[in-house]
XYZ file of C-alpha atoms in Angstrom:
657
model
C 12.156 -43.197 41.281
C 14.405 -44.595 38.651
C 14.519 -47.870 40.746
C 11.343 -48.091 41.840
C 10.232 -47.985 37.821
C 13.043 -50.534 37.055
C 11.412 -52.961 39.525
C 7.571 -52.078 38.175
C 8.914 -53.274 34.738
C 10.358 -56.436 35.709
C 7.186 -57.710 37.614
C 5.168 -56.852 34.332
C 7.591 -59.222 32.338
C 7.328 -61.958 34.575
C 3.556 -61.736 34.298
C 4.083 -62.114 30.640
C 5.886 -65.246 31.066
C 8.978 -63.702 29.390
C 10.907 -63.709 32.724
C 10.875 -66.479 35.581
C 10.709 -65.387 39.315
C 11.673 -68.664 40.302
C 14.819 -70.629 40.026
C 15.536 -73.533 38.937
C 12.354 -75.669 40.172
C 9.123 -74.695 40.922
C 8.936 -75.693 44.608
C 11.661 -73.736 45.703
C 11.315 -71.061 48.075
C 14.666 -69.687 47.819
C 14.789 -65.986 46.656
C 15.985 -65.145 43.328
C 19.527 -63.482 42.645
C 18.844 -59.975 42.165
C 19.597 -58.454 38.842
C 22.114 -55.540 39.053
C 20.120 -52.239 38.461
C 21.597 -49.862 36.349
C 22.120 -46.586 38.260
C 21.412 -43.086 36.346
C 24.155 -40.571 36.017
C 23.418 -37.660 38.358
C 22.132 -34.462 36.459
C 25.288 -32.158 36.658
C 24.720 -28.951 38.854
C 24.124 -25.734 36.955
C 26.859 -23.126 37.029
C 26.042 -20.518 39.476
C 25.830 -17.357 37.381
C 23.323 -15.104 39.162
C 23.230 -14.267 42.916
C 21.805 -11.219 44.448
C 19.390 -8.541 43.931
C 21.540 -6.520 41.050
C 20.674 -4.739 39.139
C 22.759 -6.598 36.876
C 21.400 -5.049 33.511
C 21.468 -0.841 33.402
C 19.845 1.112 30.678
C 18.865 4.559 30.657
C 15.534 4.151 32.262
C 14.024 6.861 29.886
C 15.477 5.811 26.767
C 17.274 6.647 23.930
C 17.213 8.701 20.469
C 15.967 6.345 17.324
C 19.643 7.284 15.452
C 21.388 7.354 19.038
C 24.210 4.815 20.009
C 22.536 2.492 22.442
C 24.832 0.473 24.954
C 23.392 -1.656 27.703
C 25.867 -2.137 30.802
C 25.788 -5.688 32.526
C 27.781 -5.680 35.359
C 29.398 -8.355 37.751
C 30.325 -6.341 41.293
C 33.465 -7.155 42.444
C 34.083 -4.882 45.043
C 32.246 -2.435 47.303
C 28.834 -3.084 49.472
C 27.344 -5.203 46.620
C 30.443 -7.500 46.065
C 28.627 -10.722 47.162
C 26.393 -10.288 44.378
C 27.385 -12.119 41.026
C 26.128 -12.229 37.552
C 27.694 -13.715 34.468
C 25.800 -12.958 31.240
C 24.462 -15.795 28.813
C 25.739 -16.360 25.435
C 22.974 -14.339 23.989
C 20.886 -11.295 24.693
C 17.781 -10.100 23.224
C 15.922 -6.598 22.715
C 12.274 -7.592 23.406
C 9.268 -5.339 22.573
C 7.264 -5.107 25.695
C 3.842 -4.367 23.838
C 3.817 -7.952 22.431
C 7.202 -9.615 23.718
C 8.523 -10.008 19.941
C 12.088 -10.258 19.910
C 13.702 -7.430 17.610
C 17.151 -8.001 18.215
C 19.743 -10.585 19.206
C 23.479 -10.500 20.143
C 26.431 -10.829 22.603
C 27.654 -8.704 25.001
C 31.601 -7.784 24.835
C 33.531 -7.848 27.752
C 34.880 -4.613 28.553
C 38.829 -4.575 28.426
C 39.211 -8.348 28.567
C 37.293 -8.348 31.707
C 39.181 -6.160 33.858
C 37.964 -4.784 36.909
C 36.719 -1.122 37.153
C 38.776 0.972 39.274
C 36.077 3.478 39.691
C 33.014 0.847 40.145
C 34.791 -1.981 41.038
C 32.775 -3.926 38.771
C 33.335 -6.188 35.783
C 32.009 -5.306 32.700
C 29.998 -6.599 29.685
C 28.807 -4.179 26.688
C 25.689 -5.199 24.703
C 25.309 -2.579 21.702
C 21.624 -2.576 20.192
C 22.038 0.676 18.121
C 20.778 -1.245 15.100
C 17.033 -1.182 17.087
C 15.731 2.145 15.384
C 11.934 1.798 15.696
C 9.485 3.481 17.793
C 8.690 1.711 20.698
C 9.207 0.460 24.631
C 11.836 -2.371 25.443
C 13.605 -4.520 27.853
C 16.987 -6.000 27.284
C 16.537 -9.873 28.038
C 18.911 -12.513 29.254
C 16.963 -15.513 28.457
C 19.568 -18.217 30.128
C 20.124 -16.209 33.248
C 16.116 -15.136 33.406
C 17.130 -11.698 33.396
C 15.583 -8.142 32.169
C 16.651 -4.554 32.398
C 14.263 -2.010 33.277
C 12.109 -1.016 30.596
C 12.744 1.894 28.325
C 11.565 3.869 25.261
C 12.833 4.509 21.853
C 11.317 7.664 19.883
C 12.135 11.154 18.339
C 10.992 13.084 22.193
C 11.771 10.551 24.494
C 13.614 13.398 27.111
C 10.584 16.028 26.718
C 8.808 15.277 29.515
C 11.944 15.153 31.593
C 13.099 18.282 30.821
C 9.613 19.806 31.697
C 9.973 18.006 35.403
C 13.749 19.434 35.455
C 12.638 22.797 34.837
C 9.602 22.915 36.884
C 12.061 22.288 39.852
C 12.916 26.077 39.915
C 9.021 27.237 40.718
C 9.508 24.723 43.367
C 12.320 26.765 44.458
C 11.015 30.034 44.272
C 10.976 32.090 47.462
C 8.081 34.460 47.838
C 5.653 32.814 45.172
C 1.991 30.781 46.349
C 2.805 27.416 45.185
C -1.209 26.904 44.336
C -2.274 23.036 43.655
C -3.126 24.204 40.131
C 0.650 24.542 39.435
C 2.574 22.705 42.385
C -0.193 20.204 42.596
C -2.074 18.990 45.500
C 1.094 16.969 47.241
C 3.457 20.370 47.248
C 1.076 23.280 47.437
C 1.958 25.932 49.869
C 1.784 29.463 50.750
C 4.282 32.078 49.755
C 6.963 31.859 51.952
C 9.462 34.597 53.612
C 6.987 37.220 53.178
C 5.977 37.813 57.052
C 7.127 40.423 59.826
C 10.990 40.847 58.894
C 11.252 38.395 56.305
C 12.470 39.237 52.565
C 10.214 42.013 51.679
C 11.468 43.921 55.042
C 14.762 42.179 54.995
C 17.725 44.180 57.346
C 21.353 44.387 57.023
C 23.388 41.098 58.684
C 24.420 43.322 61.756
C 21.863 45.821 62.165
C 18.573 43.540 62.684
C 16.992 46.170 64.832
C 17.529 49.221 62.506
C 14.477 49.518 60.482
C 16.614 52.235 58.711
C 18.332 49.246 57.061
C 15.333 47.650 55.733
C 15.092 46.415 51.849
C 12.743 44.840 50.007
C 14.506 41.452 48.662
C 11.658 39.069 48.052
C 11.609 36.778 45.183
C 14.256 34.397 43.785
C 15.184 30.940 44.193
C 15.873 28.737 47.233
C 19.281 27.991 46.494
C 19.756 24.259 47.552
C 18.506 22.367 49.925
C 18.891 25.511 52.218
C 16.836 28.633 51.515
C 19.415 31.125 51.452
C 19.478 33.706 48.093
C 23.632 33.989 46.891
C 24.265 36.507 44.244
C 27.193 34.923 42.795
C 25.014 31.840 42.219
C 22.154 32.999 41.104
C 23.792 34.999 38.890
C 25.429 31.730 37.229
C 22.207 30.085 36.920
C 20.459 32.573 35.114
C 23.558 32.796 32.671
C 23.103 29.210 32.227
C 19.696 29.013 31.769
C 19.893 31.882 29.142
C 22.431 29.525 27.053
C 20.261 26.497 27.584
C 17.517 28.677 25.863
C 19.484 29.991 22.865
C 21.523 26.432 22.192
C 18.074 25.220 21.061
C 15.435 27.728 21.242
C 12.740 25.995 19.528
C 12.375 23.607 22.815
C 11.225 26.269 24.930
C 7.464 26.377 24.699
C 4.829 28.136 27.118
C 3.419 24.793 28.556
C 5.566 23.803 31.221
C 2.484 24.406 34.205
C 3.989 27.486 35.885
C 2.116 30.658 36.717
C 3.489 32.546 33.561
C 2.467 29.522 30.970
C 0.200 30.710 28.345
C 1.565 34.261 28.661
C 3.277 34.164 25.083
C 6.775 33.943 26.421
C 8.654 30.558 26.757
C 8.482 29.186 30.390
C 12.089 29.380 30.337
C 12.108 32.799 30.006
C 9.735 33.360 32.522
C 11.820 31.670 34.889
C 14.775 33.374 34.088
C 12.957 36.720 34.597
C 12.185 35.772 38.149
C 15.700 35.473 38.864
C 16.544 38.415 37.283
C 14.035 40.485 39.205
C 15.518 39.251 42.131
C 19.262 40.363 41.171
C 17.552 43.644 40.139
C 16.336 44.443 44.010
C 19.907 43.501 45.124
C 21.450 46.191 43.084
C 22.075 49.347 45.096
C 21.670 53.074 43.347
C 25.416 53.080 43.241
C 25.625 49.890 40.954
C 27.138 47.481 43.246
C 25.108 44.500 44.194
C 24.460 42.856 47.659
C 25.748 39.445 48.312
C 23.516 37.406 50.234
C 20.310 37.172 51.557
C 20.164 34.636 54.635
C 16.261 33.044 55.371
C 15.143 31.027 57.974
C 14.500 27.369 57.798
C 11.101 25.478 58.204
C 9.029 22.907 56.228
C 7.164 23.673 54.553
C 9.088 27.097 53.632
C 5.874 28.899 54.444
C 5.938 28.022 57.814
C 9.486 29.719 58.448
C 9.124 32.701 60.738
C 12.726 34.052 61.356
C 13.817 37.424 60.204
C 15.631 37.527 56.764
C 18.817 39.224 56.699
C 21.431 40.352 54.121
C 24.881 41.003 53.475
C 26.803 43.869 51.927
C 27.630 44.322 48.599
C 31.101 42.487 46.781
C 32.643 43.038 43.715
C 32.019 39.457 43.001
C 28.832 39.286 43.511
C 28.479 42.999 41.416
C 30.634 41.474 38.516
C 28.571 38.342 38.776
C 25.170 40.445 38.162
C 27.005 42.473 35.643
C 26.947 39.453 33.120
C 23.631 38.174 34.207
C 22.163 41.879 33.614
C 24.122 41.814 30.161
C 23.505 38.688 28.642
C 19.552 38.839 30.211
C 19.082 42.246 28.117
C 20.705 40.574 25.102
C 18.490 37.498 24.957
C 15.318 39.625 25.930
C 15.730 42.700 23.601
C 15.529 39.858 20.966
C 11.878 39.098 22.150
C 11.246 42.480 20.397
C 8.024 43.449 22.135
C 7.410 46.982 23.984
C 7.465 45.115 27.380
C 10.915 43.514 27.042
C 12.281 45.956 24.985
C 12.018 48.301 28.333
C 13.023 45.303 30.389
C 15.736 44.744 28.256
C 17.218 48.482 28.380
C 17.091 48.586 32.083
C 19.157 45.226 32.574
C 21.664 47.147 30.057
C 21.899 50.041 32.532
C 22.247 48.101 35.545
C 25.216 45.740 33.663
C 27.023 48.879 32.898
C 26.587 50.295 36.441
C 27.449 47.199 37.839
C 30.810 46.996 35.561
C 31.583 50.527 36.791
C 31.610 50.460 40.505
C 33.206 47.066 40.116
C 36.276 48.862 38.292
C 36.253 51.149 40.958
C 36.087 48.922 43.268
C 38.280 45.476 42.820
C 38.440 44.131 45.824
C 35.633 44.665 47.889
C 34.967 41.321 50.010
C 32.136 39.830 51.938
C 32.513 36.377 53.927
C 29.172 34.950 55.094
C 28.796 32.595 57.570
C 32.428 33.353 58.655
C 32.771 33.880 62.966
C 36.291 35.784 62.002
C 33.880 38.290 59.400
C 31.469 39.015 62.151
C 28.990 36.817 59.763
C 28.376 33.611 61.410
C 25.019 31.945 60.881
C 24.530 34.061 57.662
C 23.808 31.771 55.177
C 25.306 28.314 54.556
C 28.091 27.812 51.833
C 30.524 30.595 51.182
C 30.029 32.583 48.143
C 33.029 34.950 48.088
C 36.065 33.982 46.103
C 39.312 34.468 45.775
C 41.622 37.323 43.798
C 42.045 34.424 40.966
C 38.258 33.955 40.811
C 37.278 37.323 40.979
C 39.700 37.953 37.995
C 37.852 35.020 36.137
C 34.555 36.822 36.932
C 35.847 40.331 35.399
C 36.573 38.447 32.452
C 33.301 36.532 32.006
C 31.643 39.870 32.662
C 33.505 41.414 29.881
C 32.665 38.907 27.185
C 29.065 39.455 27.715
C 29.160 43.058 28.010
C 31.278 42.978 25.021
C 28.180 40.457 23.335
C 25.739 43.199 24.506
C 27.511 46.203 23.470
C 29.755 46.025 20.603
C 32.000 48.431 22.922
C 35.599 47.584 22.224
C 37.025 48.286 25.404
C 35.332 44.965 26.574
C 36.702 43.519 23.501
C 40.307 44.892 24.872
C 40.284 43.576 28.170
C 39.185 40.004 27.059
C 42.345 39.965 24.314
C 44.459 41.101 27.476
C 43.307 38.666 29.856
C 42.326 35.514 28.465
C 45.499 33.320 28.979
C 44.834 34.151 32.570
C 42.050 30.732 31.998
C 43.686 27.446 33.443
C 43.116 26.222 29.751
C 46.192 28.452 28.875
C 47.726 29.263 32.313
C 48.041 25.601 33.194
C 47.009 23.523 29.992
C 44.190 22.059 31.753
C 40.671 21.801 30.351
C 38.198 20.378 32.785
C 34.727 20.410 33.441
C 35.700 21.518 37.170
C 36.500 25.237 35.191
C 33.498 25.149 33.165
C 32.655 28.405 34.362
C 35.145 30.209 32.747
C 35.892 27.982 29.926
C 32.493 28.018 28.431
C 31.924 31.880 28.334
C 35.566 31.992 26.475
C 33.888 29.612 23.668
C 31.075 31.584 23.631
C 33.290 34.803 22.907
C 34.756 33.226 19.913
C 31.301 32.804 18.536
C 30.644 36.644 18.829
C 30.796 39.089 15.812
C 33.946 40.863 15.296
C 35.873 39.203 17.984
C 39.261 39.481 17.667
C 40.291 36.721 15.266
C 43.883 35.936 16.933
C 42.138 35.501 20.332
C 39.265 33.204 19.084
C 41.249 30.960 17.219
C 43.732 30.694 20.183
C 40.935 29.894 22.570
C 39.484 27.495 20.120
C 42.839 25.718 19.511
C 43.701 25.166 22.671
C 40.133 24.006 23.547
C 40.393 21.111 20.591
C 44.048 20.440 21.548
C 43.577 19.627 25.390
C 39.773 18.067 24.519
C 41.562 15.552 22.267
C 43.555 14.200 25.413
C 43.204 11.360 27.911
C 40.394 13.212 30.072
C 38.245 14.062 26.784
C 37.974 12.209 23.319
C 40.563 9.781 24.576
C 38.411 8.869 27.377
C 35.154 8.524 24.673
C 36.418 6.808 22.007
C 38.293 4.176 24.651
C 35.400 3.866 26.567
C 37.608 4.860 29.541
C 34.764 4.573 31.564
C 32.919 1.398 31.077
C 29.499 3.577 32.258
C 30.025 6.100 29.472
C 30.368 9.104 31.520
C 34.468 9.485 32.642
C 35.320 12.369 34.558
C 38.604 12.518 36.229
C 37.534 12.700 40.011
C 34.340 12.167 41.906
C 33.665 14.810 44.101
C 31.148 16.715 46.196
C 28.559 17.491 43.448
C 29.419 14.683 40.783
C 26.565 14.726 39.046
C 26.919 18.156 38.005
C 30.448 17.504 36.892
C 28.752 14.422 34.790
C 26.711 17.029 33.368
C 29.355 19.648 32.446
C 31.636 16.885 31.071
C 28.696 15.981 28.686
C 28.273 19.702 28.223
C 31.949 19.817 26.956
C 31.577 17.536 24.256
C 27.943 19.101 22.960
C 29.875 22.611 23.009
C 32.016 21.200 20.373
C 29.341 21.095 17.876
C 27.989 24.237 19.193
C 30.888 26.227 18.218
C 32.118 23.776 15.532
C 35.100 22.713 17.254
C 37.412 19.830 15.487
C 37.143 17.372 12.955
C 34.480 15.188 15.070
C 31.502 14.631 13.189
C 27.692 15.600 14.524
C 27.054 11.786 15.324
C 30.264 11.246 16.828
C 29.675 14.403 19.329
C 26.232 13.524 20.204
C 26.708 9.996 21.027
C 29.679 10.937 23.146
C 27.891 14.169 25.357
C 24.788 11.538 25.691
C 26.871 8.738 27.326
C 26.721 11.385 30.221
C 22.861 11.462 30.044
C 22.455 8.092 30.164
C 24.766 7.618 33.170
C 22.606 10.261 34.820
C 19.396 8.185 33.789
C 20.851 4.852 35.181
C 23.814 3.502 33.359
C 25.736 3.491 36.539
C 26.654 0.562 39.107
C 23.881 1.672 41.199
C 21.167 1.575 38.085
C 19.926 4.685 39.992
C 18.101 7.840 37.956
C 19.758 10.457 39.813
C 16.188 12.666 39.464
C 13.750 12.689 42.216
C 10.661 10.669 42.077
C 10.475 10.236 38.122
C 8.531 6.896 38.529
C 5.550 8.471 36.629
C 7.793 9.418 33.925
C 9.162 6.287 32.902
C 12.109 5.281 35.549
C 12.195 2.488 37.546
C 14.686 3.346 40.246
C 14.409 7.067 40.609
C 15.757 9.183 43.917
C 13.389 8.252 46.542
C 14.606 10.728 48.932
C 17.221 13.803 49.206
C 18.701 16.592 51.535
C 16.408 19.342 51.656
C 15.117 21.521 54.113
C 11.588 21.173 52.586
C 11.502 17.465 52.243
C 13.124 16.597 55.486
C 14.099 13.385 57.128
C 11.391 11.949 59.162
C 8.407 14.436 57.461
C 5.379 12.100 57.548
C 4.560 14.119 53.655
C 7.832 14.666 52.003
C 10.405 12.574 53.612
C 10.821 9.912 50.650
C 8.460 8.697 47.826
C 8.244 5.380 49.478
C 7.735 5.971 53.118
C 5.784 9.138 53.148
C 2.648 10.376 51.824
C 3.910 12.235 48.613
C 8.027 12.386 48.928
C 9.668 15.205 47.234
C 8.859 16.629 43.829
C 10.067 15.480 40.605
C 12.781 16.291 38.898
C 15.509 17.276 41.355
C 19.127 16.431 40.091
C 21.063 15.139 43.286
C 24.660 16.028 44.082
C 25.621 12.017 43.317
C 28.373 9.787 44.120
C 30.911 11.649 46.753
C 33.691 9.010 47.865
C 35.197 11.678 50.707
C 31.348 11.482 52.369
C 31.834 10.737 56.188
C 29.916 11.769 59.256
C 30.437 14.738 61.450
C 33.985 14.179 63.056
C 32.471 13.773 66.591
C 30.848 10.835 65.885
C 30.138 8.233 67.190
C 31.401 9.378 70.774
C 29.081 12.651 71.309
C 25.641 11.862 69.365
C 23.308 8.886 69.834
C 22.142 10.066 66.546
C 25.244 8.460 64.704
C 25.126 4.858 64.868
C 27.576 2.451 65.375
C 29.225 3.173 61.793
C 29.155 5.350 58.900
C 26.540 4.266 56.482
C 27.896 1.939 53.792
C 27.248 3.103 50.852
C 28.389 6.135 50.872
C 31.219 5.560 53.078
C 33.720 3.527 52.391
C 32.768 2.505 48.537
C 34.632 2.835 44.949
C 33.589 5.888 43.806
C 30.498 5.427 41.576
C 28.941 3.305 44.576
C 29.297 6.238 47.296
C 25.916 7.225 46.992
C 22.763 6.028 48.522
C 19.435 7.884 49.323
C 19.259 9.166 52.455
C 18.351 12.607 54.265
C 19.741 12.499 57.418
C 20.910 16.330 58.746
C 23.534 16.398 61.524
C 25.132 14.228 62.475
C 25.219 11.967 59.506
C 25.537 15.145 57.342
C 23.686 13.607 53.802
C 23.772 17.051 52.011
C 27.353 16.346 50.940
C 25.805 13.299 48.592
C 22.088 14.005 48.161
C 21.556 17.641 48.228
C 20.357 19.370 45.130
C 21.548 22.703 43.799
C 20.237 24.965 41.415
C 23.811 24.741 39.666
C 23.272 21.102 39.542
C 20.121 21.683 37.595
C 21.152 24.197 35.366
C 24.043 22.184 34.208
C 21.712 19.293 33.776
C 19.141 20.982 31.779
C 21.481 22.807 29.369
C 23.198 19.176 28.132
C 19.243 17.516 28.383
C 18.071 20.403 26.538
C 19.856 19.734 23.029
C 18.493 16.318 23.114
C 14.692 17.310 23.112
C 12.726 18.313 20.170
């Protein structure tokens, strides 16, 4: 193009007489000697800085509180399934108001650890701090040089309110024996009451006496535990305790308008949900104070179509101690409502807690192992709810704490004083979110009136000392995980561990531990929320179907009997009519994932290789949205659990007004 333009210009000069087209004579036919043409320098190729789909800029897709620390993570994948993607941030980044596209902040990103590759993600990371942006609004992070934008996010004083509502409502969807009308469940997930047919929950029979009418018990109610429909007493009791703590740690959050059947009755909806769980434990308690261990429920999709019999397991010491703690703490909280109805309810719970404690003391080692061929219980339930001697000792210690809180009886305090040092934080100098079930009740003991001062001081001091180490404040202040949510190991249920780790920071504010100020504590704990809300290598909000609530990339499908693989209605958000309901927290990245050991030779369902991801990836990339059952066994990665949910709710509620 340039040479053609040059020749045309020369002709114009000839026509104007400024240049001659001929040689020396007018009659010569000899062509003129060509004039050398200047050649343009080739344009330099721009450096390749973006390859692939990313995500490259990850943020909390719901948003941030105005006074919170706000850090976007920019990522260049180096190892893992996305290693062929490439991104190098531009020299300047912008925070843009999506309403009018105005730039409210500009700055540069800082390399994490001078460009070191993060082992848990396989990513090279840059951090972009935009904490100075505090005005209410909706925003994106923009790399104009690379023409990239983050997902949109909000900044406001109550940015997580609707997220909390949806997370709590998952317990309504998990209710067994309760009609889910369109008014409360929505047309997409309406269903008749499940497991209320012949020989089901209202007429459940003993696991080894399915033909014995005399063994029938009314055990209706309660919650499906996870993606299976079984009801496990040890775990149900722990969910109740966690939800009660979530209530008491931020009582003004819990309003009466979460759109469940009890909404509008004058009682916070969270307590209505807790009561649903407590009522089911009441039905599980025997007259002597012992508590049945499990009810195994039939599977089907939707739940109301399940027709198989419900079978229950025998009472156990562990189930009875777990229930004693739940009854005792429930009695404390419901008595504080100070109404005639709940005064009576609390008094009944108190009596049940004492009876359970007394039976467990008289029967300290009654074991019931479900789904155990050697024990004759194969097929009863799925997960193993029974515990060993050490864990049973921890359950006794926890029950004593809540009974002391309820009664003020010093015999329970004496038991705590004599046994608190058996906890791992004392016995093994190990403070970890993996042991939150014993550590958090011990912290609660330190705040009780008339707790033994020496015991309380020992617990508080040991907690502070250990959490100042590399896995606690050392990890937070040094940003040991570039995504801001360090945990020591990624295992089955890593998202629950992440929630619990965030809770361990938040607990320092609740119990006034250490020398950290409120802003430090809240920002450290919030980093774990941000991770679950999208600040992770996948840019994934680890809650289901949250597109209507601000998430650009939330969980599309997860393992659950109701929302089963292949269901035309509920399989996935993107490829079925409805997908699963909003708000379920999935298990999360699990680098130990593998398909069934009999693959690929036995079953044609396996495929030629394990799905990657989650298989064979850096820890934080060991996740994908899938809900295949056997033999791909997605449950170890994507299944929900009420335990994951309560850990998340308890953390999230601290950031809601």
